[in-house]
Short mmCIF file of C-alpha atoms in Angstrom, two decimals:
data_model
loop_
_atom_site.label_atom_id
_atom_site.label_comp_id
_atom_site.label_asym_id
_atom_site.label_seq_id
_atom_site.Cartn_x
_atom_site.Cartn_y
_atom_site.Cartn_z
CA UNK G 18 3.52 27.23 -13.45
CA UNK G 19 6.03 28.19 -10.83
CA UNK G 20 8.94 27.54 -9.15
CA UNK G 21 9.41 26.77 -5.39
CA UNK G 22 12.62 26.16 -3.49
CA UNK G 23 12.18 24.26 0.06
CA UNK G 24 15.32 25.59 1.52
CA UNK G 25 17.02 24.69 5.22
CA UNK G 26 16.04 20.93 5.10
CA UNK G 27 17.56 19.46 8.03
CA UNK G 28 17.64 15.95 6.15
CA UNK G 29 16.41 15.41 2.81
CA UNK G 30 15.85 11.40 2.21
CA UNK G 31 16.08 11.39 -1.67
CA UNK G 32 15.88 7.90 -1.99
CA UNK G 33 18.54 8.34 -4.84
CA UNK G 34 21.79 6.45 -4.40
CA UNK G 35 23.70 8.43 -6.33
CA UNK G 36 23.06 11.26 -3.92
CA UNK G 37 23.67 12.98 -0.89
CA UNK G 38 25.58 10.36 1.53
CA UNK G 39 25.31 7.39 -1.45
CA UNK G 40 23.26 5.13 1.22
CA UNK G 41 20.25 3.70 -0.31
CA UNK G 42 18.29 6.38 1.38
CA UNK G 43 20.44 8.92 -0.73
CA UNK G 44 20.34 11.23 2.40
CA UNK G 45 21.41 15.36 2.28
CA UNK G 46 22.00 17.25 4.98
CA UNK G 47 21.58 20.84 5.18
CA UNK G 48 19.52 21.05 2.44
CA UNK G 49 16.82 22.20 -0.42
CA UNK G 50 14.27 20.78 -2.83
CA UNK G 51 13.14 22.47 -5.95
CA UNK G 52 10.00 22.13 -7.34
CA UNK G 53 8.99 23.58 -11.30
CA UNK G 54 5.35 22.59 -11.76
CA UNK G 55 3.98 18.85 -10.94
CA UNK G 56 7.92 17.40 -10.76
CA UNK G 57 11.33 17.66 -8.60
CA UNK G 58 13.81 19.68 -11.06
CA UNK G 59 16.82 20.07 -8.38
CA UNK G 60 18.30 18.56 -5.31
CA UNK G 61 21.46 19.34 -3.15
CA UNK G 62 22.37 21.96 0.03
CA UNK G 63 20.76 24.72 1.06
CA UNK G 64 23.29 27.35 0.33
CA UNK G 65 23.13 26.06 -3.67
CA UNK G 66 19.76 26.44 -4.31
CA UNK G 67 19.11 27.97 -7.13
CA UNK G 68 16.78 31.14 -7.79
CA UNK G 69 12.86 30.24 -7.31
CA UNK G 70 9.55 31.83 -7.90
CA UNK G 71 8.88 30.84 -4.22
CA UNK G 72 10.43 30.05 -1.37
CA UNK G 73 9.67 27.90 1.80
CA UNK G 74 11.77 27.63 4.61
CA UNK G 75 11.93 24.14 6.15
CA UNK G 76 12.91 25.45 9.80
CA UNK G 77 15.43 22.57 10.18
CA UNK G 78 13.13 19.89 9.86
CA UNK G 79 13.10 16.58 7.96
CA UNK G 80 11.50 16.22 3.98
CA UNK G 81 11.29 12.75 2.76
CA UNK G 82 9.06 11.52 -0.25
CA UNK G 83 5.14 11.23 0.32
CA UNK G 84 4.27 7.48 1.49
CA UNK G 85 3.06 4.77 -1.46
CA UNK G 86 0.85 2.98 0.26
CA UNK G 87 0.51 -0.08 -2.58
CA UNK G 88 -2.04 -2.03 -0.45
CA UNK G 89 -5.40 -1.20 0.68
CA UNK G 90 -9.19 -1.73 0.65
CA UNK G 91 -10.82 1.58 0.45
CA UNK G 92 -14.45 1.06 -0.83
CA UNK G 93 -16.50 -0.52 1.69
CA UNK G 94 -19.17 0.05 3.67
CA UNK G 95 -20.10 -0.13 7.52
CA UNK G 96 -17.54 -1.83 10.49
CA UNK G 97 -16.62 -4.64 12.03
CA UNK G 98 -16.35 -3.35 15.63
CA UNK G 99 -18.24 -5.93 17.19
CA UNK G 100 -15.61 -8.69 15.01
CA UNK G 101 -12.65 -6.53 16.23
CA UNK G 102 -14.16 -6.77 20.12
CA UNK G 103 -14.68 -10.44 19.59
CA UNK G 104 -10.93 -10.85 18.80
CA UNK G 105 -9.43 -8.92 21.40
CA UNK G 106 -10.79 -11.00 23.75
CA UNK G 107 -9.69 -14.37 22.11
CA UNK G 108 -11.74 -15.41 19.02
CA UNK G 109 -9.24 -15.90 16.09
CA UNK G 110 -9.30 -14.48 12.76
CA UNK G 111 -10.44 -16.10 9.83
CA UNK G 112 -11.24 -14.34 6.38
CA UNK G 113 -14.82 -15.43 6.46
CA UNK G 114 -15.14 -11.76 8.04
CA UNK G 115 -15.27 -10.49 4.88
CA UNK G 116 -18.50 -11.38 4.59
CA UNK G 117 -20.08 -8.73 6.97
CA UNK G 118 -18.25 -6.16 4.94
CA UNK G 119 -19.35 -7.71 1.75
CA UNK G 120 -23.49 -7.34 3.03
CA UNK G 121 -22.74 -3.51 3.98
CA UNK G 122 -21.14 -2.69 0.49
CA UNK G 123 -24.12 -3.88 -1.22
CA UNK G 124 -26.78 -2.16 0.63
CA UNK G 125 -24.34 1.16 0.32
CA UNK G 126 -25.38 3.77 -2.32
CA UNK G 127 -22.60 5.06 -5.07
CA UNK G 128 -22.56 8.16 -3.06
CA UNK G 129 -22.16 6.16 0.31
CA UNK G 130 -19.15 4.26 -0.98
CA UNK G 131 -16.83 7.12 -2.72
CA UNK G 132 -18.03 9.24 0.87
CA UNK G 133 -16.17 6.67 2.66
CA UNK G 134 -13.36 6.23 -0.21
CA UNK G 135 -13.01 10.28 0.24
CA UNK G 136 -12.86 10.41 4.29
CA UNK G 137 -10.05 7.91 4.14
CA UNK G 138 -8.19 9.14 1.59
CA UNK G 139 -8.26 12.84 3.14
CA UNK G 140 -7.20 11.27 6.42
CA UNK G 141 -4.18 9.24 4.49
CA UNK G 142 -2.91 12.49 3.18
CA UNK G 143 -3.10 13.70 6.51
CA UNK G 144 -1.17 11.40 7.72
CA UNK G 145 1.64 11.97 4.35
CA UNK G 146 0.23 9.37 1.77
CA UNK G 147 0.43 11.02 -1.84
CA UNK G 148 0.05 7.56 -3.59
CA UNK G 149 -1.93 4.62 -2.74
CA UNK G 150 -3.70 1.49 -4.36
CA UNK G 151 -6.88 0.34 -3.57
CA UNK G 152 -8.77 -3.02 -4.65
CA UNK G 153 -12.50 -4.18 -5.36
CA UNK G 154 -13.39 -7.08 -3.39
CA UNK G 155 -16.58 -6.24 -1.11
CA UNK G 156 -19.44 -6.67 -3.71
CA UNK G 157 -18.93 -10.15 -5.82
CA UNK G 158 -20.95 -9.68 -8.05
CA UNK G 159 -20.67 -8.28 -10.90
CA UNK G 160 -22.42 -5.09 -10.68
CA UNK G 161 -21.03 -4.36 -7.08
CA UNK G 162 -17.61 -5.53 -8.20
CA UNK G 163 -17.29 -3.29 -11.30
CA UNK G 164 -18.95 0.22 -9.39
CA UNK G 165 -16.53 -0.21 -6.69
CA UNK G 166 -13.73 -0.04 -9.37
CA UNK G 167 -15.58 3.19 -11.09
CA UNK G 168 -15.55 4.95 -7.99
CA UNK G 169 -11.79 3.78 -7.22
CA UNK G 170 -10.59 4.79 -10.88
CA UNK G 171 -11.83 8.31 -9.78
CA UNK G 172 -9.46 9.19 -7.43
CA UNK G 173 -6.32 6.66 -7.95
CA UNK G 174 -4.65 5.17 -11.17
CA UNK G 175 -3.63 2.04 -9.35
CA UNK G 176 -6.81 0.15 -8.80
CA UNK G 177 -6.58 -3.30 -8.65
CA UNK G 178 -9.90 -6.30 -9.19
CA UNK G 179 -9.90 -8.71 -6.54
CA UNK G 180 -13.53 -10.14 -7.35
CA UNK G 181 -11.33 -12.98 -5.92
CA UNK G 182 -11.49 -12.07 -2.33
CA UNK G 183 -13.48 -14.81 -0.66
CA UNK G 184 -16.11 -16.81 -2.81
CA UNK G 185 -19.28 -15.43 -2.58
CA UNK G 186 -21.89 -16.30 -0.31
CA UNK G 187 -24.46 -16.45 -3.32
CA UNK G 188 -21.63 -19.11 -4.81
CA UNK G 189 -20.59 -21.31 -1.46
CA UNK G 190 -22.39 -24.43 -2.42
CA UNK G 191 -20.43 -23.93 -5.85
CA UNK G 192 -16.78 -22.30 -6.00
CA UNK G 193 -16.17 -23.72 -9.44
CA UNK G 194 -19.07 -21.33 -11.36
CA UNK G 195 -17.97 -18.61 -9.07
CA UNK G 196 -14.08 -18.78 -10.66
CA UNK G 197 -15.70 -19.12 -13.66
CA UNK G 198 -17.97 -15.74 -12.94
CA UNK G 199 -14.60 -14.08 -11.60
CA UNK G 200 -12.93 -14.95 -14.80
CA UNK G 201 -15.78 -14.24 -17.54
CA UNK G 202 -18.60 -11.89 -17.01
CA UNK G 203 -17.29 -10.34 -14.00
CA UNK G 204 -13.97 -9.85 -15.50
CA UNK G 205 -15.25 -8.18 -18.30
CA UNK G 206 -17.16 -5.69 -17.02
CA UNK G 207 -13.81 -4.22 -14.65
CA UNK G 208 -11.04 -5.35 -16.51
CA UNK G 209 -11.71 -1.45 -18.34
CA UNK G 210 -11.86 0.37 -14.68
CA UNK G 211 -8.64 -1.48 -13.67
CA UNK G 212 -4.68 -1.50 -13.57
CA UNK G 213 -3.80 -4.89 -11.68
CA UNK G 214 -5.54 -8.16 -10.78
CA UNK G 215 -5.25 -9.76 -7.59
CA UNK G 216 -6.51 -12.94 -5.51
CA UNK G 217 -6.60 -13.99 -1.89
CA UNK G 218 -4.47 -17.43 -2.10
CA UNK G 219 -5.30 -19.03 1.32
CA UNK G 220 -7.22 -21.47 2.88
CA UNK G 221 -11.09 -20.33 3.54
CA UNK G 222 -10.26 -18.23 0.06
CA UNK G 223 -8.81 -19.75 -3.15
CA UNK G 224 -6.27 -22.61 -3.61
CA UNK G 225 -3.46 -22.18 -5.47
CA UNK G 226 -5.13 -23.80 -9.03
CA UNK G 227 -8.04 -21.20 -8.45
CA UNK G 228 -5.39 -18.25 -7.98
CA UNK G 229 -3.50 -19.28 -11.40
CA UNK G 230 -6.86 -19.44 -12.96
CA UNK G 231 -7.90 -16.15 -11.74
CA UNK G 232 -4.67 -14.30 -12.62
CA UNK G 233 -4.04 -15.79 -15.95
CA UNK G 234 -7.26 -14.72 -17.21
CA UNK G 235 -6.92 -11.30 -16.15
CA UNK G 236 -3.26 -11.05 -17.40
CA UNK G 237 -5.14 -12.35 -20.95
CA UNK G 238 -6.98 -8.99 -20.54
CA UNK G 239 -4.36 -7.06 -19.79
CA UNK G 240 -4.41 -6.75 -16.37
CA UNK G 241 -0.72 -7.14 -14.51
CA UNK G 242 -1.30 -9.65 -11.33
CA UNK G 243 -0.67 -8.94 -7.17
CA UNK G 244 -1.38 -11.69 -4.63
CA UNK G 245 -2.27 -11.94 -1.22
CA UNK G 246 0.16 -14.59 -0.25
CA UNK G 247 1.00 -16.71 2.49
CA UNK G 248 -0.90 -14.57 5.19
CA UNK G 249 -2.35 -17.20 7.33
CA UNK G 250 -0.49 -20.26 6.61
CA UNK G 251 1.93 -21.92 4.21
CA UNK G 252 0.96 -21.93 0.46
CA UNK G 253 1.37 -21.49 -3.19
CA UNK G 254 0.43 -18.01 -2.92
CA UNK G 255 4.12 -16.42 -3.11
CA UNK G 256 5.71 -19.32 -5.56
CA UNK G 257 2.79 -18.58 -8.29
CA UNK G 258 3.21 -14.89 -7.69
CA UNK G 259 6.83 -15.19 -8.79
CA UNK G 260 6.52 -17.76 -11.80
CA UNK G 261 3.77 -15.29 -13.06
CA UNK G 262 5.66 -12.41 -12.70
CA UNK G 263 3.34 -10.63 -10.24
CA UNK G 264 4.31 -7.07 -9.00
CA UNK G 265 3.69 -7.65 -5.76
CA UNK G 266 3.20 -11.09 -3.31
CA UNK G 267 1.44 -9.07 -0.42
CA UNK G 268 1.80 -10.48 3.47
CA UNK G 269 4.17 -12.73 2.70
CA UNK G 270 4.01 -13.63 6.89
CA UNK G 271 4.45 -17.59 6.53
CA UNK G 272 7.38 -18.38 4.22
CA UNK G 273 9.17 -21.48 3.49
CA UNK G 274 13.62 -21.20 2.64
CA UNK G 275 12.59 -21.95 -1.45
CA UNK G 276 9.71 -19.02 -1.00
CA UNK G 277 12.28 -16.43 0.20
CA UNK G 278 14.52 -17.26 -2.47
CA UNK G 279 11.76 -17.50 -5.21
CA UNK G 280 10.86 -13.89 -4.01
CA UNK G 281 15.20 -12.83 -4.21
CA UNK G 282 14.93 -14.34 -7.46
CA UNK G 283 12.33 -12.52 -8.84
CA UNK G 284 11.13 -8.98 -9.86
CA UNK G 285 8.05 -9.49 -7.21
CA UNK G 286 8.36 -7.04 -4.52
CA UNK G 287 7.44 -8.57 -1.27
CA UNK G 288 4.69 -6.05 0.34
CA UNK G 289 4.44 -6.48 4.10
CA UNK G 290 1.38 -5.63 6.29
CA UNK G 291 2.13 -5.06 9.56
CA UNK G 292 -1.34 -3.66 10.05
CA UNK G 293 -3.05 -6.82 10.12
CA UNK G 294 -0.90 -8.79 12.42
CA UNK G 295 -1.30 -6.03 14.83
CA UNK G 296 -5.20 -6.12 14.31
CA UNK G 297 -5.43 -9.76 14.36
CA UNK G 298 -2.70 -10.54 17.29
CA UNK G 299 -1.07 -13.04 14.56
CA UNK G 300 2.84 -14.27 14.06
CA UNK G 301 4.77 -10.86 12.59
CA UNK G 302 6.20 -11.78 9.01
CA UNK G 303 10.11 -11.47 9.54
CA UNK G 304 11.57 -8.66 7.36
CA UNK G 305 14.62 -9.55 8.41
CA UNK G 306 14.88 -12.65 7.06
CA UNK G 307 13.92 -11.18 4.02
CA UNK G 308 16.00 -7.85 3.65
CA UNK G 309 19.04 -10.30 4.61
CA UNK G 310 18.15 -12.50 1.52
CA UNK G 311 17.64 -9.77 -1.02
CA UNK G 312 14.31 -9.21 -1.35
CA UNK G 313 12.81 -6.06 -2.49
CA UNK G 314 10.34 -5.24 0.26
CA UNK G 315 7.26 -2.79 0.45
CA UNK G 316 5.62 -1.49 3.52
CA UNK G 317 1.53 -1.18 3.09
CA UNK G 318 -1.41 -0.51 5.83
CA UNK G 319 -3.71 -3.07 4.46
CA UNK G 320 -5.87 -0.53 5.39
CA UNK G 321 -9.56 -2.54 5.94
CA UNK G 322 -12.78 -2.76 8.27
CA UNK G 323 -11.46 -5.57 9.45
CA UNK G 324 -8.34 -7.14 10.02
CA UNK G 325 -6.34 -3.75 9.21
CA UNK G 326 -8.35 -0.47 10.04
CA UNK G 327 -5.87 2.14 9.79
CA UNK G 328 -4.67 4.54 7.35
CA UNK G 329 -1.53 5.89 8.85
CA UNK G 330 2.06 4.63 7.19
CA UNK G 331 3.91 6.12 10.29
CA UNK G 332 2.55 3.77 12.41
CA UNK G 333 3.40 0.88 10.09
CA UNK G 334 6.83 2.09 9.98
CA UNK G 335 6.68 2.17 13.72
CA UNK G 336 5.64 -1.63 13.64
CA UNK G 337 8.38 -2.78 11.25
CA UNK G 338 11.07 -1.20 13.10
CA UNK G 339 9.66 -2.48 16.65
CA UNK G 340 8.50 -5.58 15.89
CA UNK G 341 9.55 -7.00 12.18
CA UNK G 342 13.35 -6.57 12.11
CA UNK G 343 13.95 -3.09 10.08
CA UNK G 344 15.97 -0.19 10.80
CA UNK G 345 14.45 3.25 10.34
CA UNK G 346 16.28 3.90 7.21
CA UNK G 347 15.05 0.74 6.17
CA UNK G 348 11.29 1.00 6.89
CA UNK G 349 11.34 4.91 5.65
CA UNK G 350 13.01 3.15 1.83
CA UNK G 351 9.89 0.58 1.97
CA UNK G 352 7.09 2.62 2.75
CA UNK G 353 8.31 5.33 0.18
CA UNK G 354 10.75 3.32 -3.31
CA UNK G 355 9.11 0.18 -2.23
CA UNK G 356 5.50 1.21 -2.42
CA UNK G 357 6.39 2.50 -5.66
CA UNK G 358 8.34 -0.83 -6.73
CA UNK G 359 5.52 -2.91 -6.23
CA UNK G 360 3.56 -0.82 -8.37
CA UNK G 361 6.40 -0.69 -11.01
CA UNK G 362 6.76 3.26 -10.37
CA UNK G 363 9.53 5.02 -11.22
CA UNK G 364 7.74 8.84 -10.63
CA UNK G 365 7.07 8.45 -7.25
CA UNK G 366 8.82 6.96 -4.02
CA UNK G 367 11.72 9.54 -4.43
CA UNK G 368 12.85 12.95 -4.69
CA UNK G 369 14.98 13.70 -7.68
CA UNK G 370 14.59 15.75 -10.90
CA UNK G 371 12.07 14.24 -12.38
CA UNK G 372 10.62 12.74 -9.86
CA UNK G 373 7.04 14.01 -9.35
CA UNK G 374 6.93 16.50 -6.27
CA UNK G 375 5.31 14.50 -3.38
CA UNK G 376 7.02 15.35 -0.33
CA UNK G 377 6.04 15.20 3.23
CA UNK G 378 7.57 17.95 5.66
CA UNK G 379 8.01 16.08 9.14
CA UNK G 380 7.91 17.88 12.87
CA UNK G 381 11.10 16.52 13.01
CA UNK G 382 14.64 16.71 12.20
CA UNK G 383 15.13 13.30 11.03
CA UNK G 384 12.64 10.92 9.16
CA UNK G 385 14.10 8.21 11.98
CA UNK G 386 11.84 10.37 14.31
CA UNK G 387 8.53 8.13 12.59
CA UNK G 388 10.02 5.05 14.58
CA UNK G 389 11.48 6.84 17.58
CA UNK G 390 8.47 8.99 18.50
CA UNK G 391 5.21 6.57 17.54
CA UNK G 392 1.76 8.13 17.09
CA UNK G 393 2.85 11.47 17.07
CA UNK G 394 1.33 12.90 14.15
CA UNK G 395 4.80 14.17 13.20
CA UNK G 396 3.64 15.27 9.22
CA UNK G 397 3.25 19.07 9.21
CA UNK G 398 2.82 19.80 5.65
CA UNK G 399 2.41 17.92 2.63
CA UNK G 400 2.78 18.34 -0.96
CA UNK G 401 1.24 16.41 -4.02
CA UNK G 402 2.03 16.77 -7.71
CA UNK G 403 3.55 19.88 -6.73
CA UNK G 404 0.84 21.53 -4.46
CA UNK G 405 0.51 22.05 -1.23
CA UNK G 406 -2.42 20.00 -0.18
CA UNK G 407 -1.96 20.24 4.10
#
């Protein structure tokens, strides 16, 4: 292994309180990042960096930690284009879209489906993503549940079952024996390929007894839960998410006053998607509202064929500042720390020794430049468990 030193760092967001100007953010000016190996080893200004194997000069420019995108749906097949059209010219979204997606992913081959995992992934870390989640949830049955969570468990650690997306088609006349596939066989055979559990808690999905029953039988098998909460209406989505300890209550768009302070409460991080209200032309959730009451908030793409197609973090930041309440500084701390708090992370979302060394080198002097200058594909260089990957 050797040593690099990232030297003339116009800002450095550390993400560290305890350094720099002692803002959450933990920002330094004028300064340098060490790197020994996979992991962060030293931090401070430029003129104090210690003696390195390597050097890079930063020109001046902005290093912040790579993006932890907590929330996405990566192993699919085919589009929804024609859905997408639809919508844009009035047709409201519903989650019975899934289904479409759900038909492709079973005709796809194993090769087919890590192809696409692959192409998005490589276009993520284009785009400054060095840690992301990704779920099941296209196949719903068992085989096509479990090989999407094989293929997942290839690439990422943080893989999450969510045979509890919709009910299946091949189970409409009959919810109850599909809960009870969800929960027994089907549970079974991924629980082993898995880190979390998850459910879609919402009207034209599961109600909030079908949620608990989902996510206490995974917990039994050792699987920690996440919930899609609250997205398209008022429900027990983000209330069971908190009384069962769940990492992360994902949406979170329609809250009631006892929801917000269930979620202050709480250890459940509340992940916000600002993807999908974009794709889908629905109410923004108010990060405000939530920031103001405590709340430990993530910033996610969602990333999906169909109400959330993209892959890029920036422009989610760009959302949540425009649109959802945030500052800069804020968005920048949700879609780094709080993508790694809703995983319960402590290695990544930050740069400090011992931090694993994911950084992102902007085009920029100042990570407030990802709000300020939208769709400019501002990431010029990217590093992940130490290497240089862009």
């Amino acid at each position: 292994m050797s040593s690099t030193a990232i030297t003339n760092i116009a800002a450095l967001v550390t993400n560290d309180p305890s350094l720099g100007d002692r803002s959450p953010l933990g920002l330094i000016q004028d300064a340098a990042v060490v790197v020994d190996g996979d992991h962060v080893v030293w931090t401070g200004e430029s003129s104090k960096a210690p003696a390195t194997d390597n050097r890079v000069d930063a020109g001046g420019r902005a290093v912040l930690p790579g993006f932890v995108d907590s929330h996405s749906h990566l192993v699919f097949a085919g589009d929804r284009t024609q859905e997408f059209n639809a919508r844009m010219s009035g047709r409201s979204y519903s989650a019975g879209g899934i289904r479409t997606t759900v038909a492709a992913t079973r005709a796809a081959t194993d090769a087919e489906l890590e192809a696409n995992l692959t192409r998005y992934l490589a276009e993520a870390l284009r785009q400054g993503t060095t840690t992301f989640e990704t779920k099941s949830g296209y196949g719903l049955t068992t085989e096509d549940e479990a090989r999407a969570l094989r293929i997942a468990a290839a690439h990422t650690d943080e893989v999450t079952y969510l045979g509890a997306h919709i009910v299946s088609p091949d189970y409409a006349d009959d919810p109850a024996a599909y809960v009870a596939l969800v929960t027994g066989e089907m549970l079974d055979a991924c629980a082993p390929h898995a880190r979390w559990i998850d459910v879609f808690c919402e009207k034209g999905a599961f109600d909030g007894d079908q949620a608990r029953a989902v996510l206490t039988a995974g917990r039994a098998k050792g699987l920690h839960p996440r919930v899609h909460a609250n997205q398209l209406s008022h429900g027990p989505g983000v209330q069971l998410a908190v009384e069962l300890d769940a990492a992360s209550a994902d949406h979170c768009t329609h809250l009631t006053d006892a929801d917000v302070d269930a979620l202050a409460s709480g250890n459940t991080v509340a992940t916000l998607l600002p993807g999908a209200e974009f794709s889908t032309r629905a109410q923004w959730p108010d990060a405000r509202r939530l920031l103001d009451a405590g709340v430990t908030v993530a910033l996610s793409t969602d990333c999906n064929p169909g109400s959330s197609f993209t892959s890029s973090v920036p422009f989610c930041i760009a959302l949540a500042v425009r649109d959802m309440g945030m500052t800069p500084d804020e968005a920048v701390w949700s879609a780094t720390a709080g993508g790694a708090a809703a995983l319960r992370r402590t290695d990544v979302g930050r740069i400090a020794p011992g931090a694993r060394a994911d950084l992102v080198l902007l085009d920029a002097p100042s990570h407030v430049h990802l709000a300020y200058r939208p769709g400019v594909p501002l990431v010029s260089a990217v590093w992940r468990k130490g290497v240089r990957e862009l």
